[in-house]
């Protein structure tokens, strides 16, 4: 299933960001994809904020995490944005 987000949808949506520290292998792909949102701390990814306006860079980071350690959920509804279940 391919996720399609329109510019209008991205502009009015807020996402909760979480990183499963136990699953994270510290590849740094999220930092490379979205340096404004992630950093590596002691070899593990850490979100720089708990929530943010929807952003394609966040989606890229979550979808490209090799161990699916990054979860994005829609604030308010809890709907999972990524990774797709």
Short mmCIF file of N, CA and C in Angstrom, two decimals:
data_model
loop_
_atom_site.label_atom_id
_atom_site.label_comp_id
_atom_site.label_asym_id
_atom_site.label_seq_id
_atom_site.Cartn_x
_atom_site.Cartn_y
_atom_site.Cartn_z
N UNK A 1 0.85 -1.18 0.00
CA UNK A 1 0.00 0.00 0.00
C UNK A 1 0.89 1.24 0.00
N UNK A 2 0.64 2.15 -0.90
CA UNK A 2 1.42 3.38 -0.99
C UNK A 2 0.67 4.50 -0.30
N UNK A 3 1.39 5.26 0.54
CA UNK A 3 0.76 6.36 1.26
C UNK A 3 0.83 7.61 0.39
N UNK A 4 -0.30 8.26 0.20
CA UNK A 4 -0.37 9.48 -0.58
C UNK A 4 -0.82 10.61 0.34
N UNK A 5 0.04 11.60 0.50
CA UNK A 5 -0.29 12.76 1.32
C UNK A 5 -0.28 13.98 0.41
N UNK A 6 -1.38 14.70 0.35
CA UNK A 6 -1.42 15.91 -0.44
C UNK A 6 -0.79 17.05 0.35
N UNK A 7 -0.41 18.09 -0.32
CA UNK A 7 0.15 19.26 0.35
C UNK A 7 -0.84 19.83 1.34
N UNK A 8 -2.11 19.85 0.98
CA UNK A 8 -3.14 20.37 1.88
C UNK A 8 -3.23 19.52 3.15
N UNK A 9 -3.18 18.20 3.01
CA UNK A 9 -3.23 17.31 4.17
C UNK A 9 -2.03 17.54 5.07
N UNK A 10 -0.85 17.66 4.49
CA UNK A 10 0.36 17.87 5.27
C UNK A 10 0.30 19.18 6.04
N UNK A 11 -0.28 20.21 5.44
CA UNK A 11 -0.31 21.53 6.07
C UNK A 11 -1.24 21.60 7.28
N UNK A 12 -2.23 20.73 7.36
CA UNK A 12 -3.19 20.85 8.47
C UNK A 12 -3.13 19.71 9.46
N UNK A 13 -2.14 18.86 9.36
CA UNK A 13 -2.04 17.69 10.22
C UNK A 13 -0.84 17.81 11.16
N UNK A 14 -1.02 17.36 12.39
CA UNK A 14 0.06 17.31 13.37
C UNK A 14 0.29 15.84 13.71
N UNK A 15 1.56 15.46 13.78
CA UNK A 15 1.93 14.08 14.06
C UNK A 15 2.66 13.95 15.38
N UNK A 16 2.39 12.88 16.11
CA UNK A 16 3.16 12.48 17.27
C UNK A 16 4.32 11.64 16.76
N UNK A 17 5.49 11.82 17.35
CA UNK A 17 6.71 11.12 16.91
C UNK A 17 7.22 10.27 18.06
N UNK A 18 7.46 9.00 17.81
CA UNK A 18 8.08 8.17 18.84
C UNK A 18 9.11 7.26 18.21
N UNK A 19 10.12 6.91 19.01
CA UNK A 19 11.18 6.01 18.57
C UNK A 19 11.26 4.86 19.57
N UNK A 20 11.16 3.65 19.07
CA UNK A 20 11.30 2.46 19.91
C UNK A 20 12.79 2.22 20.13
N UNK A 21 13.27 2.61 21.31
CA UNK A 21 14.70 2.52 21.61
C UNK A 21 15.20 1.07 21.59
N UNK A 22 14.38 0.13 21.97
CA UNK A 22 14.78 -1.28 21.97
C UNK A 22 14.97 -1.80 20.55
N UNK A 23 14.19 -1.29 19.62
CA UNK A 23 14.29 -1.75 18.23
C UNK A 23 15.36 -1.01 17.43
N UNK A 24 15.65 0.24 17.80
CA UNK A 24 16.58 1.07 17.04
C UNK A 24 17.97 0.44 17.00
N UNK A 25 18.53 0.40 15.79
CA UNK A 25 19.89 -0.13 15.62
C UNK A 25 20.91 0.98 15.37
N UNK A 26 20.46 2.22 15.36
CA UNK A 26 21.37 3.35 15.24
C UNK A 26 22.00 3.54 13.87
N UNK A 27 21.29 3.21 12.81
CA UNK A 27 21.85 3.38 11.47
C UNK A 27 22.02 4.85 11.10
N UNK A 28 21.22 5.72 11.71
CA UNK A 28 21.29 7.14 11.41
C UNK A 28 20.54 7.55 10.16
N UNK A 29 19.81 6.64 9.56
CA UNK A 29 19.06 6.98 8.36
C UNK A 29 18.04 8.07 8.64
N UNK A 30 17.44 8.05 9.84
CA UNK A 30 16.45 9.07 10.19
C UNK A 30 17.10 10.44 10.33
N UNK A 31 18.29 10.47 10.89
CA UNK A 31 19.02 11.73 11.04
C UNK A 31 19.36 12.30 9.67
N UNK A 32 19.75 11.42 8.77
CA UNK A 32 20.07 11.86 7.41
C UNK A 32 18.82 12.38 6.70
N UNK A 33 17.69 11.68 6.86
CA UNK A 33 16.46 12.07 6.17
C UNK A 33 15.79 13.29 6.78
N UNK A 34 15.90 13.42 8.12
CA UNK A 34 15.18 14.50 8.81
C UNK A 34 16.01 15.03 9.99
N UNK A 35 17.13 15.70 9.70
CA UNK A 35 18.00 16.17 10.78
C UNK A 35 17.35 17.19 11.71
N UNK A 36 16.31 17.85 11.27
CA UNK A 36 15.61 18.80 12.13
C UNK A 36 14.74 18.09 13.18
N UNK A 37 14.54 16.78 13.01
CA UNK A 37 13.64 16.04 13.89
C UNK A 37 14.30 14.93 14.70
N UNK A 38 15.49 14.47 14.27
CA UNK A 38 16.14 13.34 14.95
C UNK A 38 17.62 13.60 15.18
N UNK A 39 18.13 12.96 16.23
CA UNK A 39 19.57 12.96 16.49
C UNK A 39 19.92 11.58 17.04
N UNK A 40 21.20 11.23 16.97
CA UNK A 40 21.67 9.99 17.58
C UNK A 40 22.24 10.32 18.94
N UNK A 41 21.82 9.59 19.96
CA UNK A 41 22.32 9.74 21.32
C UNK A 41 22.74 8.36 21.80
N UNK A 42 24.01 8.23 22.09
CA UNK A 42 24.57 6.95 22.53
C UNK A 42 24.19 5.82 21.57
N UNK A 43 24.25 6.10 20.27
CA UNK A 43 24.02 5.10 19.24
C UNK A 43 22.57 4.77 18.96
N UNK A 44 21.65 5.54 19.49
CA UNK A 44 20.23 5.31 19.24
C UNK A 44 19.57 6.60 18.77
N UNK A 45 18.58 6.46 17.91
CA UNK A 45 17.83 7.62 17.43
C UNK A 45 16.98 8.19 18.55
N UNK A 46 16.88 9.49 18.55
CA UNK A 46 16.04 10.19 19.51
C UNK A 46 15.31 11.30 18.76
N UNK A 47 14.00 11.40 18.98
CA UNK A 47 13.22 12.48 18.39
C UNK A 47 13.54 13.77 19.13
N UNK A 48 13.70 14.84 18.40
CA UNK A 48 14.00 16.14 19.01
C UNK A 48 12.75 16.82 19.56
N UNK A 49 11.58 16.32 19.18
CA UNK A 49 10.32 16.85 19.70
C UNK A 49 9.30 15.72 19.72
N UNK A 50 8.31 15.83 20.57
CA UNK A 50 7.29 14.78 20.71
C UNK A 50 6.24 14.83 19.61
N UNK A 51 6.06 16.02 19.04
CA UNK A 51 5.10 16.16 17.95
C UNK A 51 5.56 17.29 17.03
N UNK A 52 5.05 17.24 15.81
CA UNK A 52 5.41 18.26 14.83
C UNK A 52 4.33 18.32 13.76
N UNK A 53 4.30 19.44 13.06
CA UNK A 53 3.42 19.51 11.91
C UNK A 53 3.85 18.43 10.92
N UNK A 54 2.89 17.85 10.24
CA UNK A 54 3.18 16.81 9.25
C UNK A 54 4.24 17.32 8.29
N UNK A 55 5.19 16.45 7.98
CA UNK A 55 6.32 16.86 7.15
C UNK A 55 6.80 15.64 6.37
N UNK A 56 7.01 15.83 5.09
CA UNK A 56 7.48 14.74 4.24
C UNK A 56 8.79 14.14 4.70
N UNK A 57 9.65 14.96 5.31
CA UNK A 57 10.93 14.43 5.81
C UNK A 57 10.71 13.45 6.95
N UNK A 58 9.74 13.72 7.81
CA UNK A 58 9.40 12.78 8.88
C UNK A 58 8.89 11.47 8.30
N UNK A 59 8.03 11.58 7.31
CA UNK A 59 7.49 10.39 6.67
C UNK A 59 8.61 9.58 6.03
N UNK A 60 9.53 10.23 5.35
CA UNK A 60 10.68 9.53 4.75
C UNK A 60 11.48 8.81 5.82
N UNK A 61 11.74 9.49 6.94
CA UNK A 61 12.53 8.88 8.01
C UNK A 61 11.84 7.62 8.54
N UNK A 62 10.54 7.71 8.78
CA UNK A 62 9.81 6.57 9.32
C UNK A 62 9.72 5.42 8.33
N UNK A 63 9.43 5.73 7.08
CA UNK A 63 9.28 4.68 6.07
C UNK A 63 10.60 4.03 5.70
N UNK A 64 11.71 4.74 5.88
CA UNK A 64 13.01 4.18 5.51
C UNK A 64 13.79 3.60 6.68
N UNK A 65 13.23 3.64 7.88
CA UNK A 65 13.89 3.02 9.03
C UNK A 65 13.93 1.51 8.79
N UNK A 66 15.12 0.92 8.76
CA UNK A 66 15.22 -0.51 8.42
C UNK A 66 14.59 -1.44 9.45
N UNK A 67 14.37 -0.96 10.67
CA UNK A 67 13.77 -1.81 11.70
C UNK A 67 12.41 -1.28 12.17
N UNK A 68 11.86 -0.31 11.45
CA UNK A 68 10.56 0.29 11.76
C UNK A 68 10.47 0.75 13.22
N UNK A 69 11.54 1.39 13.69
CA UNK A 69 11.58 1.88 15.07
C UNK A 69 10.89 3.22 15.24
N UNK A 70 10.63 3.92 14.15
CA UNK A 70 9.98 5.24 14.22
C UNK A 70 8.51 5.08 13.93
N UNK A 71 7.69 5.62 14.82
CA UNK A 71 6.25 5.58 14.61
C UNK A 71 5.71 6.99 14.58
N UNK A 72 4.91 7.26 13.57
CA UNK A 72 4.21 8.54 13.44
C UNK A 72 2.73 8.26 13.58
N UNK A 73 2.08 9.00 14.46
CA UNK A 73 0.64 8.88 14.62
C UNK A 73 0.02 10.26 14.51
N UNK A 74 -1.18 10.30 14.03
CA UNK A 74 -1.89 11.56 13.90
C UNK A 74 -2.33 12.03 15.29
N UNK A 75 -1.92 13.23 15.63
CA UNK A 75 -2.32 13.80 16.93
C UNK A 75 -3.83 13.94 16.95
N UNK A 76 -4.43 13.65 18.05
CA UNK A 76 -5.87 13.78 18.18
C UNK A 76 -6.62 12.49 17.89
N UNK A 77 -6.26 11.81 16.81
CA UNK A 77 -6.97 10.59 16.45
C UNK A 77 -6.20 9.33 16.80
N UNK A 78 -4.86 9.43 16.87
CA UNK A 78 -4.03 8.26 17.13
C UNK A 78 -3.85 7.36 15.92
N UNK A 79 -4.38 7.78 14.78
CA UNK A 79 -4.25 6.98 13.55
C UNK A 79 -2.78 6.84 13.19
N UNK A 80 -2.33 5.63 12.92
CA UNK A 80 -0.94 5.38 12.57
C UNK A 80 -0.68 5.87 11.14
N UNK A 81 0.30 6.74 11.01
CA UNK A 81 0.72 7.25 9.71
C UNK A 81 1.81 6.35 9.13
N UNK A 82 2.79 6.01 9.95
CA UNK A 82 3.89 5.16 9.53
C UNK A 82 4.52 4.52 10.75
N UNK A 83 5.06 3.35 10.66
CA UNK A 83 4.97 2.48 9.48
C UNK A 83 3.56 1.93 9.34
N UNK A 84 3.21 1.59 8.12
CA UNK A 84 1.89 1.05 7.88
C UNK A 84 1.79 -0.29 8.57
N UNK A 85 0.66 -0.54 9.18
CA UNK A 85 0.46 -1.81 9.90
C UNK A 85 -0.07 -2.87 8.98
#
